[in-house]
Amino acid sequence: MHSTIFALCLSTILSFLPPTAAWGSLGHRTVAYLASTYFTPESTRFTNRLLNGQDISEAALFPDKVRHMPQFAYSRGWHYIDAQDSPPQQCGINMTRDCVINTGCVVSAIANHTGRVADPSLPHYLRGQSLRFMLHFFGDVHQPLHTEAEDRGGNEYEVAFDGRRTNLHSVWDTLIPHKYAGTGHDDEFVAAWLWAQRLSGDDDVDDDETRLEGECLHDAADCALSWAREANSYVCSHVLAHDVHGQDLGGEYYQGAIPVVNEMVRKAGRRLAAWINFISANYTTTTDDAGDLDVNHAIQIQ
Ligand SMILES: *[C@@H]1O[C@H](CO)[C@@H](O)[C@H](O)[C@H]1NC(C)=O
Ligand SMILES: *[C@@H]1O[C@H](CO)[C@@H](O)[C@H](O)[C@H]1NC(C)=O
Ligand SMILES: *[C@@H]1O[C@H](CO)[C@@H](O)[C@H](O)[C@H]1NC(C)=O
C-alpha cells in the first residue's frame, strides 16, 4: 500500500508542482498520509472509493481550497473554535461561549461530517465531500492556534521567523513544520510522506489504543471537544506562554515547539485512522454511484 501511494505521489509531482510552500498544506498532507499508514484494508477501499482514487493528502486540502468560494462561504467558520479564554493565565473551551451557533466551529463540523460520511442515504459525492472535510478538520482541531480567539488565533500577533516578518499563526501553521519537515525542494508530497513515515515508525501505540479512539465516535462532538481542549492547553503552556511580540522565533522557541507539533500531528493522524477504520468496518459505500457528480471536477471548473 505504501509503495502504491508513494508511486502515486511521484507521478503527481511530475504533473503538478505545488505552489510555493503555501503551507498549512504540509501539516494537513502529513496527517492524511499518517492516517493511511494505520488503515485497515476496508478503510483503504472505503477512502479510495469515496475520493474517486484521489491522493488522500490532496483530498485533505479541499476545505482550504473552497473556503473563499461564495458557494462554500458557510464552511469558513468550521476551521477553528475561537476560545475566548485568557492565555497564558487561563486556557479553556466553553462550547456555548466559543462555538458560534449560526456558523458552527471545528468541533461541530467534525461531528456533522462524521455523521455524513457514515450516512449511506447521502449521495456518493456528498459523502466524499464530507470525508474531505473530516481529513482536514482533524488536522485543524489539533493545531493550538485553531482553538484560540486571542489576536484572531495569532493572525494579528506580529513576530519574525528566521529573519522574516510574519505572524504567530503562520509560524505554527507553516513555518515550524516547514523548517522541521520540509525538504527544501518544495516537494511537499515527499516531505509529508517522509514525515508521516517517521511519525508512524516512532509510534509504539498498540492497536487496542487505536480501536479505543474509534469508540469515541459514539459521541463525535464530545470527542472532538476533548481534542480541541488538549490543543488549546498548549496555547497556555507553549504558544503564548511568554510575550514574544516582535521576537524572532526561529531559534529556541522553534526548538520548544517541535515536540508539540510532532505530538499533535501524530495524534491527529492516529485518531483520524481510528475513526475511518471504525466507519469503514461498520458502514459501507454503495457501488452504483458512478453517475454522481465528482466534487473535484466541480472545483476545477471554477
Ligand atoms: C459557558 O458560557 C456560557 C455563556 O457565556 C455561560 O453562561 C456558562 O456559565 C459557561 N459555562 C462554564 C462552565 O463556564
Ligand atoms: C453539515 O454539513 C452540511 C454539508 O456541508 C451543511 O449543509 C450543514 O449545514 C451542516 N450542518 C451543521 C449543523 O453544521
Ligand atoms: C464497529 O462497531 C462496533 C459497535 O458499534 C464496534 O464495537 C466495533 O469496534 C466497530 N468496528 C471497528 C473496526 O471499529
Short mmCIF file of C-alpha atoms and ligand atoms in Angstrom, two decimals:
data_model
loop_
_atom_site.label_atom_id
_atom_site.label_comp_id
_atom_site.label_asym_id
_atom_site.label_seq_id
_atom_site.Cartn_x
_atom_site.Cartn_y
_atom_site.Cartn_z
CA MET A 1 0.00 0.00 0.00
CA HIS A 2 2.81 2.40 0.95
CA SER A 3 4.70 1.93 -2.27
CA THR A 4 1.49 2.45 -4.24
CA ILE A 5 0.85 5.76 -2.57
CA PHE A 6 4.46 6.76 -2.98
CA ALA A 7 4.37 5.95 -6.68
CA LEU A 8 1.22 7.99 -6.91
CA CYS A 9 2.98 10.89 -5.18
CA LEU A 10 5.88 10.81 -7.54
CA SER A 11 3.68 10.74 -10.58
CA THR A 12 1.62 13.56 -9.14
CA ILE A 13 4.73 15.63 -8.55
CA LEU A 14 5.71 15.21 -12.16
CA SER A 15 2.40 16.54 -13.35
CA PHE A 16 1.84 19.17 -10.69
CA LEU A 17 4.33 21.22 -8.76
CA PRO A 18 2.62 22.65 -5.68
CA PRO A 19 2.64 26.43 -5.49
CA THR A 20 5.48 27.74 -3.35
CA ALA A 21 5.32 26.32 0.09
CA ALA A 22 1.92 27.85 0.79
CA TRP A 23 1.62 25.60 3.76
CA GLY A 24 -0.99 24.73 6.08
CA SER A 25 -0.78 22.04 3.45
CA LEU A 26 2.34 20.20 4.65
CA GLY A 27 0.76 19.52 8.04
CA HIS A 28 -2.57 18.52 6.51
CA ARG A 29 -0.94 16.21 3.99
CA THR A 30 1.13 14.59 6.74
CA VAL A 31 -1.93 13.93 8.92
CA ALA A 32 -3.67 12.27 5.97
CA TYR A 33 -0.68 10.13 4.95
CA LEU A 34 -0.04 9.17 8.56
CA ALA A 35 -3.66 8.09 8.98
CA SER A 36 -3.37 5.95 5.86
CA THR A 37 -0.49 4.00 7.39
CA TYR A 38 -2.91 2.78 10.11
CA PHE A 39 -5.76 1.96 7.72
CA THR A 40 -7.37 -1.44 7.59
CA PRO A 41 -7.84 -2.82 4.06
CA GLU A 42 -11.53 -1.83 4.35
CA SER A 43 -10.51 1.75 5.10
CA THR A 44 -8.21 1.90 2.09
CA ARG A 45 -11.03 0.66 -0.15
CA PHE A 46 -13.57 2.94 1.54
CA THR A 47 -11.48 6.11 1.16
CA ASN A 48 -10.35 5.27 -2.38
CA ARG A 49 -13.95 4.84 -3.39
CA LEU A 50 -15.30 7.98 -1.71
CA LEU A 51 -12.36 10.04 -3.01
CA ASN A 52 -12.59 8.54 -6.51
CA GLY A 53 -8.97 7.44 -6.22
CA GLN A 54 -7.64 10.91 -5.42
CA ASP A 55 -4.42 11.05 -3.39
CA ILE A 56 -5.55 11.30 0.25
CA SER A 57 -3.15 14.15 1.09
CA GLU A 58 -4.53 16.15 -1.82
CA ALA A 59 -8.10 15.43 -0.69
CA ALA A 60 -7.25 16.81 2.76
CA LEU A 61 -6.60 20.26 1.24
CA PHE A 62 -10.05 20.59 -0.30
CA PRO A 63 -11.62 22.67 2.53
CA ASP A 64 -8.86 25.31 2.27
CA LYS A 65 -9.28 25.47 -1.50
CA VAL A 66 -13.02 26.11 -1.37
CA ARG A 67 -13.48 28.25 1.69
CA HIS A 68 -13.11 31.51 -0.22
CA MET A 69 -15.63 30.47 -2.86
CA PRO A 70 -19.03 32.06 -2.35
CA GLN A 71 -20.82 28.72 -2.63
CA PHE A 72 -18.75 27.36 0.27
CA ALA A 73 -18.88 30.53 2.40
CA TYR A 74 -20.84 28.57 5.02
CA SER A 75 -17.76 26.44 5.71
CA ARG A 76 -15.41 29.29 6.70
CA GLY A 77 -16.14 29.08 10.42
CA TRP A 78 -15.52 25.34 10.52
CA HIS A 79 -11.72 25.54 10.56
CA TYR A 80 -11.38 26.65 14.17
CA ILE A 81 -13.02 27.25 17.53
CA ASP A 82 -12.32 30.68 18.98
CA ALA A 83 -11.82 30.05 22.70
CA GLN A 84 -12.36 33.35 24.50
CA ASP A 85 -10.06 32.41 27.34
CA SER A 86 -7.14 34.37 28.83
CA PRO A 87 -3.83 32.84 27.89
CA PRO A 88 -1.34 32.30 29.32
CA GLN A 89 -3.03 32.50 32.75
CA GLN A 90 -6.10 30.52 31.87
CA CYS A 91 -6.92 28.33 28.89
CA GLY A 92 -10.18 26.53 28.26
CA ILE A 93 -13.02 26.00 25.82
CA ASN A 94 -16.70 26.55 26.57
CA MET A 95 -18.88 25.30 23.70
CA THR A 96 -21.77 27.66 24.47
CA ARG A 97 -19.47 30.65 24.52
CA ASP A 98 -16.98 29.67 21.80
CA CYS A 99 -18.80 27.67 19.11
CA VAL A 100 -20.74 30.22 17.06
CA ILE A 101 -24.32 28.99 16.84
CA ASN A 102 -25.13 30.03 13.29
CA THR A 103 -21.87 29.15 11.57
CA GLY A 104 -20.57 26.29 13.72
CA CYS A 105 -16.95 25.59 14.60
CA VAL A 106 -14.39 22.85 14.11
CA VAL A 107 -15.94 20.74 16.87
CA SER A 108 -19.47 20.81 15.46
CA ALA A 109 -18.11 20.38 11.92
CA ILE A 110 -16.26 17.18 12.86
CA ALA A 111 -19.45 15.80 14.38
CA ASN A 112 -21.55 16.82 11.38
CA HIS A 113 -19.23 15.38 8.76
CA THR A 114 -18.61 12.20 10.71
CA GLY A 115 -22.33 11.55 10.57
CA ARG A 116 -22.47 12.39 6.88
CA VAL A 117 -19.53 10.20 5.86
CA ALA A 118 -21.28 7.29 7.55
CA ASP A 119 -24.73 8.03 6.07
CA PRO A 120 -25.47 5.64 3.19
CA SER A 121 -28.57 7.61 2.21
CA LEU A 122 -26.43 10.59 1.12
CA PRO A 123 -25.21 10.68 -2.49
CA HIS A 124 -21.66 9.47 -3.09
CA TYR A 125 -20.25 12.91 -3.93
CA LEU A 126 -21.59 14.47 -0.71
CA ARG A 127 -20.11 11.67 1.39
CA GLY A 128 -16.84 12.22 -0.47
CA GLN A 129 -17.03 15.92 0.29
CA SER A 130 -17.67 15.23 3.97
CA LEU A 131 -14.72 12.84 4.06
CA ARG A 132 -12.53 15.63 2.66
CA PHE A 133 -13.80 17.97 5.37
CA MET A 134 -13.01 15.35 8.02
CA LEU A 135 -9.49 14.74 6.71
CA HIS A 136 -8.85 18.46 7.03
CA PHE A 137 -10.58 19.31 10.30
CA PHE A 138 -8.81 16.52 12.19
CA GLY A 139 -5.65 18.48 11.41
CA ASP A 140 -7.13 21.86 12.33
CA VAL A 141 -8.53 20.76 15.69
CA HIS A 142 -5.02 19.64 16.71
CA GLN A 143 -3.39 22.99 15.87
CA PRO A 144 -3.35 25.03 19.12
CA LEU A 145 -3.95 28.37 17.40
CA HIS A 146 -7.06 26.98 15.67
CA THR A 147 -8.58 26.75 19.16
CA GLU A 148 -7.87 30.31 20.30
CA ALA A 149 -9.55 33.70 19.83
CA GLU A 150 -6.65 35.85 21.10
CA ASP A 151 -5.34 38.09 18.30
CA ARG A 152 -7.55 36.15 15.87
CA GLY A 153 -5.72 32.92 16.56
CA GLY A 154 -2.37 34.70 16.43
CA ASN A 155 -3.00 36.15 12.96
CA GLU A 156 -2.61 39.64 14.39
CA TYR A 157 0.36 38.82 16.60
CA GLU A 158 3.47 40.11 14.87
CA VAL A 159 6.70 38.17 15.17
CA ALA A 160 9.65 37.19 12.99
CA PHE A 161 10.92 33.80 11.93
CA ASP A 162 14.48 33.31 10.70
CA GLY A 163 14.68 36.98 9.77
CA ARG A 164 11.30 37.20 8.05
CA ARG A 165 8.41 39.26 9.40
CA THR A 166 5.32 37.17 9.89
CA ASN A 167 2.58 36.40 12.41
CA LEU A 168 2.30 33.77 15.11
CA HIS A 169 -0.46 31.86 13.32
CA SER A 170 1.70 31.35 10.25
CA VAL A 171 4.60 30.31 12.46
CA TRP A 172 2.57 27.38 13.81
CA ASP A 173 0.63 26.59 10.63
CA THR A 174 3.51 26.78 8.24
CA LEU A 175 6.95 27.92 9.26
CA ILE A 176 7.71 25.49 12.07
CA PRO A 177 6.53 22.42 10.12
CA HIS A 178 8.40 23.58 7.03
CA LYS A 179 11.64 24.20 8.84
CA TYR A 180 11.31 20.85 10.60
CA ALA A 181 9.98 18.55 7.88
CA GLY A 182 10.32 20.43 4.61
CA THR A 183 12.84 19.08 2.14
CA GLY A 184 13.97 22.43 0.87
CA HIS A 185 12.94 21.32 -2.60
CA ASP A 186 9.28 22.29 -2.44
CA ASP A 187 8.47 18.60 -2.83
CA GLU A 188 5.61 18.82 -0.45
CA PHE A 189 4.20 15.36 -1.18
CA VAL A 190 7.56 13.75 -0.46
CA ALA A 191 8.18 15.88 2.64
CA ALA A 192 4.75 14.96 4.01
CA TRP A 193 5.18 11.30 3.18
CA LEU A 194 8.59 11.12 4.87
CA TRP A 195 7.33 12.96 7.96
CA ALA A 196 4.39 10.56 8.19
CA GLN A 197 6.73 7.57 7.89
CA ARG A 198 8.92 8.93 10.65
CA LEU A 199 5.97 9.51 12.99
CA SER A 200 4.46 6.14 12.28
CA GLY A 201 7.85 4.46 12.82
CA ASP A 202 8.25 6.19 16.20
CA ASP A 203 4.76 5.24 17.25
CA ASP A 204 4.68 2.37 19.72
CA VAL A 205 0.94 2.67 20.34
CA ASP A 206 -0.80 -0.66 20.01
CA ASP A 207 -3.89 -1.48 18.01
CA ASP A 208 -6.10 -1.57 21.08
CA GLU A 209 -5.41 2.05 21.78
CA THR A 210 -6.24 2.91 18.18
CA ARG A 211 -9.50 0.99 18.45
CA LEU A 212 -10.36 2.85 21.65
CA GLU A 213 -10.06 6.17 19.83
CA GLY A 214 -12.64 4.80 17.39
CA GLU A 215 -15.06 4.16 20.23
CA CYS A 216 -15.13 7.92 20.64
CA LEU A 217 -17.36 8.02 17.57
CA HIS A 218 -20.37 7.31 19.75
CA ASP A 219 -20.29 10.96 20.72
CA ALA A 220 -18.32 12.66 18.00
CA ALA A 221 -18.89 16.20 19.28
CA ASP A 222 -17.77 15.34 22.80
CA CYS A 223 -14.74 13.59 21.46
CA ALA A 224 -13.74 16.43 19.14
CA LEU A 225 -14.23 18.85 22.03
CA SER A 226 -11.76 16.93 24.20
CA TRP A 227 -9.20 17.10 21.36
CA ALA A 228 -9.78 20.85 20.96
CA ARG A 229 -9.24 21.27 24.71
CA GLU A 230 -5.99 19.34 24.51
CA ALA A 231 -4.73 21.57 21.68
CA ASN A 232 -5.96 24.69 23.46
CA SER A 233 -3.99 23.80 26.60
CA TYR A 234 -0.80 24.16 24.54
CA VAL A 235 -1.71 27.80 23.93
CA CYS A 236 -1.04 28.43 27.63
CA SER A 237 1.87 26.03 28.08
CA HIS A 238 3.81 26.82 24.89
CA VAL A 239 2.34 29.03 22.17
CA LEU A 240 1.60 32.12 24.28
CA ALA A 241 3.46 31.11 27.45
CA HIS A 242 5.69 34.19 27.13
CA ASP A 243 5.27 37.52 25.43
CA VAL A 244 7.09 37.07 22.13
CA HIS A 245 5.80 40.14 20.25
CA GLY A 246 8.36 41.23 17.68
CA GLN A 247 10.80 38.46 18.54
CA ASP A 248 12.44 36.05 16.13
CA LEU A 249 11.01 32.60 16.87
CA GLY A 250 13.32 30.59 14.63
CA GLY A 251 15.63 29.53 17.48
CA GLU A 252 14.78 28.45 20.99
CA TYR A 253 11.04 28.94 20.53
CA TYR A 254 11.15 26.74 17.45
CA GLN A 255 13.07 24.01 19.33
CA GLY A 256 10.47 24.05 22.10
CA ALA A 257 7.64 23.79 19.60
CA ILE A 258 8.86 20.72 17.72
CA PRO A 259 7.75 18.12 20.29
CA VAL A 260 4.32 19.77 20.48
CA VAL A 261 3.89 19.83 16.70
CA ASN A 262 5.03 16.21 16.39
CA GLU A 263 2.71 15.06 19.13
CA MET A 264 -0.32 16.85 17.72
CA VAL A 265 0.27 15.71 14.14
CA ARG A 266 0.75 12.14 15.37
CA LYS A 267 -2.45 12.25 17.42
CA ALA A 268 -4.42 13.77 14.57
CA GLY A 269 -3.28 11.05 12.18
CA ARG A 270 -3.90 8.19 14.57
CA ARG A 271 -7.31 9.47 15.62
CA LEU A 272 -8.33 10.06 12.04
CA ALA A 273 -7.37 6.49 11.17
CA ALA A 274 -9.28 5.12 14.15
CA TRP A 275 -12.43 6.89 13.03
CA ILE A 276 -12.16 5.86 9.43
CA ASN A 277 -11.39 2.27 10.47
CA PHE A 278 -14.49 2.30 12.62
CA ILE A 279 -16.70 3.85 9.96
CA SER A 280 -15.46 1.63 7.15
CA ALA A 281 -15.98 -1.51 9.24
CA ASN A 282 -19.49 -0.53 10.15
CA TYR A 283 -20.84 1.43 7.17
CA THR A 284 -20.39 0.57 3.53
CA THR A 285 -20.34 2.67 0.41
CA THR A 286 -22.67 1.85 -2.43
CA THR A 287 -21.29 0.72 -5.77
CA ASP A 288 -23.97 2.13 -8.05
CA ASP A 289 -22.84 5.72 -7.74
CA ALA A 290 -20.79 6.14 -10.88
CA GLY A 291 -23.17 8.78 -12.21
CA ASP A 292 -22.71 11.15 -9.29
CA LEU A 293 -21.04 14.49 -9.71
CA ASP A 294 -17.33 14.35 -8.95
CA VAL A 295 -16.61 17.11 -6.49
CA ASN A 296 -13.12 17.72 -7.84
CA HIS A 297 -14.46 18.25 -11.26
CA ALA A 298 -16.84 20.82 -9.84
CA ILE A 299 -13.90 22.61 -8.26
CA GLN A 300 -11.68 22.59 -11.31
CA ILE A 301 -14.22 24.39 -13.43
CA GLN A 302 -14.08 27.37 -11.08
C1 LIG B 1 -20.12 28.86 29.29
O1 LIG B 1 -20.52 30.04 28.67
C2 LIG B 1 -21.89 30.38 28.91
C3 LIG B 1 -22.22 31.56 28.00
O2 LIG B 1 -21.26 32.56 28.10
C4 LIG B 1 -22.06 30.67 30.39
O3 LIG B 1 -23.41 31.01 30.65
C5 LIG B 1 -21.67 29.42 31.18
O4 LIG B 1 -21.73 29.69 32.56
C6 LIG B 1 -20.26 28.96 30.81
N1 LIG B 1 -20.00 27.68 31.44
C7 LIG B 1 -18.96 27.47 32.22
C8 LIG B 1 -18.81 26.09 32.77
O5 LIG B 1 -18.16 28.35 32.47
C1 LIG B 2 -23.44 19.81 7.89
O1 LIG B 2 -22.78 19.83 6.63
C2 LIG B 2 -23.62 20.13 5.54
C3 LIG B 2 -22.82 19.92 4.24
O2 LIG B 2 -21.65 20.63 4.21
C4 LIG B 2 -24.15 21.53 5.70
O3 LIG B 2 -25.01 21.85 4.62
C5 LIG B 2 -24.91 21.64 7.02
O4 LIG B 2 -25.31 22.96 7.22
C6 LIG B 2 -24.02 21.19 8.16
N1 LIG B 2 -24.79 21.18 9.40
C7 LIG B 2 -24.33 21.70 10.52
C8 LIG B 2 -25.22 21.62 11.70
O5 LIG B 2 -23.22 22.22 10.58
C1 LIG B 3 -17.97 -1.37 14.59
O1 LIG B 3 -18.95 -1.02 15.57
C2 LIG B 3 -18.95 -1.82 16.72
C3 LIG B 3 -20.11 -1.45 17.62
O2 LIG B 3 -20.61 -0.20 17.36
C4 LIG B 3 -17.63 -1.70 17.44
O3 LIG B 3 -17.58 -2.48 18.61
C5 LIG B 3 -16.53 -2.15 16.50
O4 LIG B 3 -15.28 -1.94 17.14
C6 LIG B 3 -16.59 -1.35 15.21
N1 LIG B 3 -15.58 -1.88 14.29
C7 LIG B 3 -14.36 -1.33 14.19
C8 LIG B 3 -13.40 -1.98 13.28
O5 LIG B 3 -14.07 -0.29 14.77
#
